[in-house]
Amino acid sequence: MSKFQKDTDWLDFHPNPCKPSFTPPSGAVDAHCHVFGPGDRFPYSAARKYTPCDASKQQLFDLRDYLGFERNVIVQASCHGTDNSAMVDALIHSQGKARGVAVVSADISDAELLEMHEAGVRGVRFNFVKRLVNPVPPEVLQSVAERIAKLGWHIVVYFEAPDLAEYYDFFASLKTIVVVDHMGRPDCSKPIDGEEFELFIKLLHDNENCWTKVTCPERLSTQGPPDYSDFVPFAARLVELFPDRVLWGTDWPHPNMKSHMPDDGHLVNMIPRIAPTEELQRKLLVDNPRRLYWSE
Ligand code: 0GY
C-alpha cells in the first residue's frame, strides 16, 4: 500500500475523456499541466496543503497523444514543494516534448539551476495563493527573479483576483516575461468590465512582457459543465486583445477540483469558443508556447 493516501475529498482525474471533435493544429502544446508523484517514488512535500492522487508522466503523455497535442509544459505543483524531481524526471523522459516550470527556494545553487535548464526547465513559478502555500515575500523572490533572468527563463505567477492590487507593482517591476496562471483567477460571475478584471487587463496592456494562460473553465466558471459559458467571454477577450501573449493548457490532473472533474476532451472542444479563428488558434496553441519554451 502506498505511504501516501489522497485526501478523502480529492477527485481523481477523468478516467476516459471523450475524443475531442476539435483537432488541435499540428505542433500544439498543452502549456499547463502537472505530474503528481507517484508518491512512493517522488514523495510529496511535508509542507504540502493537500495530498493528491498519483498522476504519472506516462499517464500525462498518453493523454497528450489522445487529445491530439504534441507537447507539454509541466508546472511544478505545490504538493511537491521545492523538490522538482518528479517534474524533471518527466522532462527527461519526454524525448524533448516537454518543458518545465520549477518552484525553487532563494538558496538554490547556480549548478542546480543549470542542471534543471539542461533537463528542459524554462521558468520558475511564484505562487501567492494562500490556500496552497505560505507565500514568499516579493523581496525574497526578487533575487530569484534576477538569477533566472540570466538563464533566459521567465516567471509564472499564480494569485487570485482580489490579491492582484497587492502584488501589482511587484509584477510590473519584473524584467523577464511574466506569465499569469488562469487569467489571474477572475470571478466569472462578475461583469467582464468590473474593477478586478480591468486591473488585470491593465497589467497586460501596460506591460508588454506580461502574458497569461486562458485556462481552467472548470475552476473559474460558476455556471459549470458542460458549457462553462460564463468563462468564455473572459478568455475570448484576452485572446482578442493579446493574441501573441496567451497560452492554453488542460491543467490535468486538475488539482483541488472538489465540485466535479472535467472531461479533458470537452476542455479541448472549448478552444474554438475562446479563439474563434485558425490564426488565433495557431498562435495560442503553437506559436506562442513554442516561442516561450522551445526557442532553443
Ligand atoms: C493549478 C491549480 C491549483 C493547484 C496548484 O500548485 C498547485 O498545487 O497549482 C489550484 O488548486 O488552484 O494551477 O493547477
mmCIF file of C-alpha atoms and ligand atoms in Angstrom:
data_model
loop_
_atom_site.group_PDB
_atom_site.id
_atom_site.type_symbol
_atom_site.label_atom_id
_atom_site.label_comp_id
_atom_site.label_asym_id
_atom_site.label_seq_id
_atom_site.Cartn_x
_atom_site.Cartn_y
_atom_site.Cartn_z
ATOM 1 C CA MET A 1 0.000 0.000 0.000
ATOM 2 C CA SER A 2 1.237 3.496 -0.845
ATOM 3 C CA LYS A 3 2.532 5.514 2.069
ATOM 4 C CA PHE A 4 0.513 8.483 0.773
ATOM 5 C CA GLN A 5 -3.274 8.362 0.883
ATOM 6 C CA LYS A 6 -5.001 11.053 -1.143
ATOM 7 C CA ASP A 7 -7.302 13.442 0.715
ATOM 8 C CA THR A 8 -10.729 11.943 1.230
ATOM 9 C CA ASP A 9 -12.430 14.723 -0.767
ATOM 10 C CA TRP A 10 -9.891 14.512 -3.615
ATOM 11 C CA LEU A 11 -11.365 13.722 -7.030
ATOM 12 C CA ASP A 12 -9.400 11.521 -9.421
ATOM 13 C CA PHE A 13 -8.850 12.801 -12.937
ATOM 14 C CA HIS A 14 -11.378 11.748 -15.582
ATOM 15 C CA PRO A 15 -10.779 8.046 -16.394
ATOM 16 C CA ASN A 16 -11.958 8.100 -20.012
ATOM 17 C CA PRO A 17 -12.263 11.578 -21.543
ATOM 18 C CA CYS A 18 -14.087 11.885 -24.866
ATOM 19 C CA LYS A 19 -12.132 12.151 -28.094
ATOM 20 C CA PRO A 20 -12.313 15.877 -28.920
ATOM 21 C CA SER A 21 -14.101 16.909 -32.110
ATOM 22 C CA PHE A 22 -11.784 19.925 -32.321
ATOM 23 C CA THR A 23 -8.424 18.889 -33.788
ATOM 24 C CA PRO A 24 -5.550 20.994 -32.433
ATOM 25 C CA PRO A 25 -3.198 22.325 -35.122
ATOM 26 C CA SER A 26 -0.019 20.390 -35.786
ATOM 27 C CA GLY A 27 2.594 21.035 -33.080
ATOM 28 C CA ALA A 28 0.067 22.096 -30.444
ATOM 29 C CA VAL A 29 1.246 22.473 -26.836
ATOM 30 C CA ASP A 30 -0.684 21.767 -23.635
ATOM 31 C CA ALA A 31 1.070 24.579 -21.745
ATOM 32 C CA HIS A 32 -0.255 23.969 -18.230
ATOM 33 C CA CYS A 33 -0.353 20.520 -16.674
ATOM 34 C CA HIS A 34 1.207 18.719 -13.738
ATOM 35 C CA VAL A 35 2.601 15.369 -12.644
ATOM 36 C CA PHE A 36 1.948 14.091 -9.111
ATOM 37 C CA GLY A 37 4.415 11.545 -7.796
ATOM 38 C CA PRO A 38 3.887 8.652 -7.887
ATOM 39 C CA GLY A 39 4.297 9.334 -4.179
ATOM 40 C CA ASP A 40 6.231 6.143 -3.450
ATOM 41 C CA ARG A 41 8.938 7.205 -5.889
ATOM 42 C CA PHE A 42 8.684 11.003 -5.617
ATOM 43 C CA PRO A 43 7.385 11.726 -2.101
ATOM 44 C CA TYR A 44 5.045 14.637 -1.556
ATOM 45 C CA SER A 45 6.356 17.598 0.442
ATOM 46 C CA ALA A 46 5.987 17.560 4.223
ATOM 47 C CA ALA A 47 4.755 21.166 3.955
ATOM 48 C CA ARG A 48 2.027 20.367 1.381
ATOM 49 C CA LYS A 49 -1.508 21.625 1.907
ATOM 50 C CA TYR A 50 -3.108 18.667 0.133
ATOM 51 C CA THR A 51 -2.294 15.061 -0.777
ATOM 52 C CA PRO A 52 -3.323 14.354 -4.371
ATOM 53 C CA CYS A 53 -3.900 11.137 -6.281
ATOM 54 C CA ASP A 54 -0.807 9.971 -8.145
ATOM 55 C CA ALA A 55 -0.724 11.217 -11.751
ATOM 56 C CA SER A 56 2.308 9.896 -13.584
ATOM 57 C CA LYS A 57 4.304 11.138 -16.541
ATOM 58 C CA GLN A 58 3.157 8.211 -18.671
ATOM 59 C CA GLN A 59 -0.498 8.982 -17.957
ATOM 60 C CA LEU A 60 0.176 12.600 -18.946
ATOM 61 C CA PHE A 61 1.957 11.610 -22.166
ATOM 62 C CA ASP A 62 -0.869 9.193 -23.058
ATOM 63 C CA LEU A 63 -3.426 11.972 -22.568
ATOM 64 C CA ARG A 64 -1.327 14.345 -24.692
ATOM 65 C CA ASP A 65 -1.381 11.897 -27.592
ATOM 66 C CA TYR A 66 -5.055 11.029 -27.164
ATOM 67 C CA LEU A 67 -6.157 14.685 -27.179
ATOM 68 C CA GLY A 68 -4.071 15.462 -30.275
ATOM 69 C CA PHE A 69 -1.279 17.528 -28.726
ATOM 70 C CA GLU A 70 2.415 17.255 -29.463
ATOM 71 C CA ARG A 71 3.993 18.779 -26.385
ATOM 72 C CA ASN A 72 3.510 19.649 -22.712
ATOM 73 C CA VAL A 73 4.629 22.336 -20.313
ATOM 74 C CA ILE A 74 4.705 20.729 -16.877
ATOM 75 C CA VAL A 75 4.266 23.141 -13.990
ATOM 76 C CA GLN A 76 5.571 22.253 -10.541
ATOM 77 C CA ALA A 77 2.610 21.838 -8.188
ATOM 78 C CA SER A 78 2.642 22.934 -4.555
ATOM 79 C CA CYS A 79 2.276 19.373 -3.206
ATOM 80 C CA HIS A 80 5.884 18.757 -4.281
ATOM 81 C CA GLY A 81 7.198 21.951 -2.666
ATOM 82 C CA THR A 82 10.641 22.877 -3.978
ATOM 83 C CA ASP A 83 11.546 19.271 -4.823
ATOM 84 C CA ASN A 84 11.249 19.309 -8.597
ATOM 85 C CA SER A 85 12.347 15.684 -9.151
ATOM 86 C CA ALA A 86 9.018 14.291 -10.410
ATOM 87 C CA MET A 87 8.633 17.137 -12.907
ATOM 88 C CA VAL A 88 12.275 16.945 -14.029
ATOM 89 C CA ASP A 89 12.016 13.141 -14.395
ATOM 90 C CA ALA A 90 9.023 13.687 -16.698
ATOM 91 C CA LEU A 91 11.001 16.191 -18.797
ATOM 92 C CA ILE A 92 13.951 13.848 -19.116
ATOM 93 C CA HIS A 93 11.705 11.026 -20.348
ATOM 94 C CA SER A 94 9.663 13.179 -22.728
ATOM 95 C CA GLN A 95 12.022 12.937 -25.719
ATOM 96 C CA GLY A 96 12.135 16.721 -25.900
ATOM 97 C CA LYS A 97 8.363 17.013 -25.949
ATOM 98 C CA ALA A 98 8.056 18.612 -22.522
ATOM 99 C CA ARG A 99 9.424 21.730 -20.888
ATOM 100 C CA GLY A 100 9.048 22.596 -17.229
ATOM 101 C CA VAL A 101 8.380 25.384 -14.761
ATOM 102 C CA ALA A 102 10.031 24.839 -11.364
ATOM 103 C CA VAL A 103 9.499 26.132 -7.846
ATOM 104 C CA VAL A 104 12.810 26.984 -6.184
ATOM 105 C CA SER A 105 13.968 28.451 -2.915
ATOM 106 C CA ALA A 106 16.211 31.501 -2.824
ATOM 107 C CA ASP A 107 19.235 29.469 -1.727
ATOM 108 C CA ILE A 108 19.260 27.197 -4.798
ATOM 109 C CA SER A 109 22.736 26.959 -6.331
ATOM 110 C CA ASP A 110 23.673 28.052 -9.852
ATOM 111 C CA ALA A 111 24.721 24.457 -10.595
ATOM 112 C CA GLU A 112 21.233 23.189 -9.679
ATOM 113 C CA LEU A 113 19.598 25.831 -11.871
ATOM 114 C CA LEU A 114 21.843 24.864 -14.758
ATOM 115 C CA GLU A 115 21.056 21.189 -14.300
ATOM 116 C CA MET A 116 17.336 21.973 -14.472
ATOM 117 C CA HIS A 117 17.902 24.070 -17.577
ATOM 118 C CA GLU A 118 19.566 21.124 -19.261
ATOM 119 C CA ALA A 119 16.578 18.935 -18.370
ATOM 120 C CA GLY A 120 14.212 21.437 -20.016
ATOM 121 C CA VAL A 121 13.107 23.833 -17.277
ATOM 122 C CA ARG A 122 12.476 27.301 -18.683
ATOM 123 C CA GLY A 123 10.763 29.152 -15.857
ATOM 124 C CA VAL A 124 10.034 29.458 -12.144
ATOM 125 C CA ARG A 125 6.631 29.739 -10.517
ATOM 126 C CA PHE A 126 5.848 32.257 -7.791
ATOM 127 C CA ASN A 127 2.685 31.099 -6.021
ATOM 128 C CA PHE A 128 0.701 33.627 -3.985
ATOM 129 C CA VAL A 129 -2.432 31.518 -3.435
ATOM 130 C CA LYS A 130 -2.685 31.327 0.332
ATOM 131 C CA ARG A 131 -4.690 28.087 0.471
ATOM 132 C CA LEU A 132 -1.837 26.371 -1.433
ATOM 133 C CA VAL A 133 1.334 27.845 0.060
ATOM 134 C CA ASN A 134 2.684 30.259 2.629
ATOM 135 C CA PRO A 135 3.564 32.979 0.089
ATOM 136 C CA VAL A 136 7.208 34.057 -0.085
ATOM 137 C CA PRO A 137 7.570 37.863 0.147
ATOM 138 C CA PRO A 138 8.421 39.709 -3.103
ATOM 139 C CA GLU A 139 11.723 40.976 -1.609
ATOM 140 C CA VAL A 140 12.924 37.365 -1.360
ATOM 141 C CA LEU A 141 11.626 36.451 -4.813
ATOM 142 C CA GLN A 142 13.447 39.415 -6.338
ATOM 143 C CA SER A 143 16.821 37.680 -6.023
ATOM 144 C CA VAL A 144 15.435 34.529 -7.707
ATOM 145 C CA ALA A 145 13.984 36.690 -10.491
ATOM 146 C CA GLU A 146 17.364 38.246 -11.192
ATOM 147 C CA ARG A 147 19.220 34.926 -11.214
ATOM 148 C CA ILE A 148 16.831 33.068 -13.505
ATOM 149 C CA ALA A 149 16.794 36.013 -15.936
ATOM 150 C CA LYS A 150 20.418 35.198 -16.736
ATOM 151 C CA LEU A 151 19.324 31.765 -17.992
ATOM 152 C CA GLY A 152 16.691 33.314 -20.259
ATOM 153 C CA TRP A 153 13.907 31.873 -18.083
ATOM 154 C CA HIS A 154 10.587 33.537 -17.346
ATOM 155 C CA ILE A 155 8.347 33.764 -14.269
ATOM 156 C CA VAL A 156 4.909 32.196 -13.868
ATOM 157 C CA VAL A 157 2.753 33.847 -11.206
ATOM 158 C CA TYR A 158 -0.310 32.380 -9.560
ATOM 159 C CA PHE A 159 -2.657 34.536 -7.487
ATOM 160 C CA GLU A 160 -6.379 35.146 -7.034
ATOM 161 C CA ALA A 161 -8.052 38.257 -8.435
ATOM 162 C CA PRO A 162 -8.646 40.089 -5.121
ATOM 163 C CA ASP A 163 -4.877 39.909 -4.423
ATOM 164 C CA LEU A 164 -3.689 41.489 -7.685
ATOM 165 C CA ALA A 165 -3.731 45.051 -6.296
ATOM 166 C CA GLU A 166 -1.324 43.995 -3.532
ATOM 167 C CA TYR A 167 1.196 42.435 -5.928
ATOM 168 C CA TYR A 168 0.659 44.680 -8.974
ATOM 169 C CA ASP A 169 3.793 46.821 -8.551
ATOM 170 C CA PHE A 170 5.971 43.767 -7.978
ATOM 171 C CA PHE A 171 4.712 42.073 -11.141
ATOM 172 C CA ALA A 172 5.107 45.286 -13.143
ATOM 173 C CA SER A 173 8.692 45.642 -11.904
ATOM 174 C CA LEU A 174 9.811 42.221 -13.169
ATOM 175 C CA LYS A 175 12.107 42.344 -16.184
ATOM 176 C CA THR A 176 11.569 38.864 -17.631
ATOM 177 C CA ILE A 177 8.409 37.586 -19.283
ATOM 178 C CA VAL A 178 5.730 37.107 -16.606
ATOM 179 C CA VAL A 179 3.000 34.535 -17.323
ATOM 180 C CA VAL A 180 -0.132 34.777 -15.185
ATOM 181 C CA ASP A 181 -1.826 31.460 -14.415
ATOM 182 C CA HIS A 182 -5.538 31.054 -15.133
ATOM 183 C CA MET A 183 -6.212 34.670 -16.214
ATOM 184 C CA GLY A 184 -5.476 35.888 -12.673
ATOM 185 C CA ARG A 185 -8.442 33.816 -11.456
ATOM 186 C CA PRO A 186 -11.293 36.239 -12.149
ATOM 187 C CA ASP A 187 -14.703 35.780 -10.605
ATOM 188 C CA CYS A 188 -16.596 34.920 -13.793
ATOM 189 C CA SER A 189 -19.935 35.668 -12.150
ATOM 190 C CA LYS A 190 -18.937 39.353 -12.078
ATOM 191 C CA PRO A 191 -19.297 41.699 -15.077
ATOM 192 C CA ILE A 192 -16.436 41.437 -17.548
ATOM 193 C CA ASP A 193 -15.778 45.179 -17.231
ATOM 194 C CA GLY A 194 -15.654 45.002 -13.417
ATOM 195 C CA GLU A 195 -12.854 46.610 -11.438
ATOM 196 C CA GLU A 196 -10.833 43.428 -10.760
ATOM 197 C CA PHE A 197 -10.678 42.176 -14.333
ATOM 198 C CA GLU A 198 -9.998 45.697 -15.637
ATOM 199 C CA LEU A 199 -6.949 45.845 -13.359
ATOM 200 C CA PHE A 200 -5.770 42.554 -14.827
ATOM 201 C CA ILE A 201 -6.269 43.847 -18.380
ATOM 202 C CA LYS A 202 -4.292 46.971 -17.418
ATOM 203 C CA LEU A 203 -1.405 44.785 -16.201
ATOM 204 C CA LEU A 204 -1.164 43.153 -19.617
ATOM 205 C CA HIS A 205 -1.893 46.343 -21.538
ATOM 206 C CA ASP A 206 0.787 48.400 -19.781
ATOM 207 C CA ASN A 207 3.427 45.662 -19.556
ATOM 208 C CA GLU A 208 4.302 44.011 -22.850
ATOM 209 C CA ASN A 209 6.293 41.336 -21.030
ATOM 210 C CA CYS A 210 3.115 40.073 -19.270
ATOM 211 C CA TRP A 211 1.364 37.026 -20.737
ATOM 212 C CA THR A 212 -1.468 34.873 -19.464
ATOM 213 C CA LYS A 213 -2.959 31.383 -19.658
ATOM 214 C CA VAL A 214 -6.581 31.236 -20.741
ATOM 215 C CA THR A 215 -7.106 28.094 -18.708
ATOM 216 C CA CYS A 216 -9.371 26.489 -16.135
ATOM 217 C CA PRO A 217 -13.013 26.920 -17.100
ATOM 218 C CA GLU A 218 -13.633 24.106 -14.612
ATOM 219 C CA ARG A 219 -12.210 26.240 -11.786
ATOM 220 C CA LEU A 220 -13.406 29.668 -12.809
ATOM 221 C CA SER A 221 -16.894 29.112 -14.166
ATOM 222 C CA THR A 222 -19.687 29.425 -11.656
ATOM 223 C CA GLN A 223 -22.142 28.047 -14.227
ATOM 224 C CA GLY A 224 -20.156 24.815 -14.532
ATOM 225 C CA PRO A 225 -20.111 21.984 -17.063
ATOM 226 C CA PRO A 226 -20.700 21.150 -19.803
ATOM 227 C CA ASP A 227 -20.646 24.669 -21.287
ATOM 228 C CA TYR A 228 -18.787 26.735 -18.697
ATOM 229 C CA SER A 229 -20.405 29.651 -20.517
ATOM 230 C CA ASP A 230 -19.501 32.451 -18.095
ATOM 231 C CA PHE A 231 -15.773 31.660 -18.526
ATOM 232 C CA VAL A 232 -15.835 32.140 -22.305
ATOM 233 C CA PRO A 233 -16.102 35.965 -22.619
ATOM 234 C CA PHE A 234 -13.219 36.477 -20.168
ATOM 235 C CA ALA A 235 -10.895 34.136 -22.059
ATOM 236 C CA ALA A 236 -12.032 35.312 -25.506
ATOM 237 C CA ARG A 237 -11.399 38.933 -24.571
ATOM 238 C CA LEU A 238 -7.799 38.183 -23.583
ATOM 239 C CA VAL A 239 -7.163 36.165 -26.755
ATOM 240 C CA GLU A 240 -8.536 39.020 -28.859
ATOM 241 C CA LEU A 241 -6.596 41.760 -27.047
ATOM 242 C CA PHE A 242 -3.286 39.919 -26.610
ATOM 243 C CA PRO A 243 -3.153 37.201 -29.295
ATOM 244 C CA ASP A 244 0.640 36.905 -29.116
ATOM 245 C CA ARG A 245 0.791 36.595 -25.320
ATOM 246 C CA VAL A 246 -1.721 33.890 -24.449
ATOM 247 C CA LEU A 247 -1.220 30.190 -23.709
ATOM 248 C CA TRP A 248 -3.665 27.316 -23.303
ATOM 249 C CA GLY A 249 -3.492 24.173 -21.164
ATOM 250 C CA THR A 250 -5.635 21.391 -19.745
ATOM 251 C CA ASP A 251 -4.488 21.787 -16.109
ATOM 252 C CA TRP A 252 -4.557 17.978 -15.930
ATOM 253 C CA PRO A 253 -4.886 16.271 -13.421
ATOM 254 C CA HIS A 254 -6.926 19.217 -12.128
ATOM 255 C CA PRO A 255 -5.708 19.655 -8.554
ATOM 256 C CA ASN A 256 -8.226 20.575 -5.894
ATOM 257 C CA MET A 257 -11.327 20.195 -8.017
ATOM 258 C CA LYS A 258 -13.895 19.372 -5.372
ATOM 259 C CA SER A 259 -17.174 20.011 -7.214
ATOM 260 C CA HIS A 260 -16.669 17.943 -10.384
ATOM 261 C CA MET A 261 -13.902 16.564 -12.558
ATOM 262 C CA PRO A 262 -13.837 17.961 -16.101
ATOM 263 C CA ASP A 263 -13.695 15.794 -19.206
ATOM 264 C CA ASP A 264 -10.406 16.827 -20.844
ATOM 265 C CA GLY A 265 -11.878 16.214 -24.306
ATOM 266 C CA HIS A 266 -14.599 18.763 -23.562
ATOM 267 C CA LEU A 267 -11.982 21.272 -22.453
ATOM 268 C CA VAL A 268 -10.262 20.876 -25.839
ATOM 269 C CA ASN A 269 -13.594 21.355 -27.597
ATOM 270 C CA MET A 270 -13.900 24.755 -25.902
ATOM 271 C CA ILE A 271 -10.843 26.145 -27.704
ATOM 272 C CA PRO A 272 -12.735 27.498 -30.778
ATOM 273 C CA ARG A 273 -15.092 29.340 -28.438
ATOM 274 C CA ILE A 274 -12.206 31.342 -26.965
ATOM 275 C CA ALA A 275 -10.009 31.501 -30.087
ATOM 276 C CA PRO A 276 -12.509 31.593 -32.954
ATOM 277 C CA THR A 277 -10.173 31.765 -35.978
ATOM 278 C CA GLU A 278 -7.499 29.368 -37.208
ATOM 279 C CA GLU A 279 -4.918 32.125 -36.897
ATOM 280 C CA LEU A 280 -5.771 32.755 -33.227
ATOM 281 C CA GLN A 281 -5.761 29.018 -32.548
ATOM 282 C CA ARG A 282 -2.323 28.636 -34.119
ATOM 283 C CA LYS A 283 -0.903 31.495 -32.038
ATOM 284 C CA LEU A 284 -2.484 30.204 -28.818
ATOM 285 C CA LEU A 285 -1.553 26.552 -29.223
ATOM 286 C CA VAL A 286 1.604 26.552 -31.335
ATOM 287 C CA ASP A 287 3.422 29.844 -31.984
ATOM 288 C CA ASN A 288 3.250 31.391 -28.508
ATOM 289 C CA PRO A 289 4.229 28.348 -26.426
ATOM 290 C CA ARG A 290 6.953 27.371 -28.871
ATOM 291 C CA ARG A 291 8.423 30.870 -28.782
ATOM 292 C CA LEU A 292 8.455 30.829 -24.990
ATOM 293 C CA TYR A 293 9.565 27.248 -24.343
ATOM 294 C CA TRP A 294 11.320 25.885 -27.438
ATOM 295 C CA SER A 295 13.235 28.890 -28.766
ATOM 296 C CA GLU A 296 16.446 26.908 -28.259
HETATM 297 C C1 0GY B 1 -3.382 24.741 -10.778
HETATM 298 C C2 0GY B 1 -4.172 24.881 -9.616
HETATM 299 C C3 0GY B 1 -4.079 24.619 -8.314
HETATM 300 C C4 0GY B 1 -3.024 23.984 -7.625
HETATM 301 C C5 0GY B 1 -1.738 24.143 -7.900
HETATM 302 O O1 0GY B 1 0.471 24.108 -7.305
HETATM 303 C C6 0GY B 1 -0.654 23.705 -7.033
HETATM 304 O O2 0GY B 1 -0.887 22.968 -6.091
HETATM 305 O O3 0GY B 1 -1.354 24.764 -8.986
HETATM 306 C C7 0GY B 1 -5.203 25.086 -7.517
HETATM 307 O O4 0GY B 1 -5.565 24.415 -6.546
HETATM 308 O O5 0GY B 1 -5.767 26.145 -7.848
HETATM 309 O O6 0GY B 1 -2.663 25.654 -11.152
HETATM 310 O O7 0GY B 1 -3.444 23.750 -11.461
#
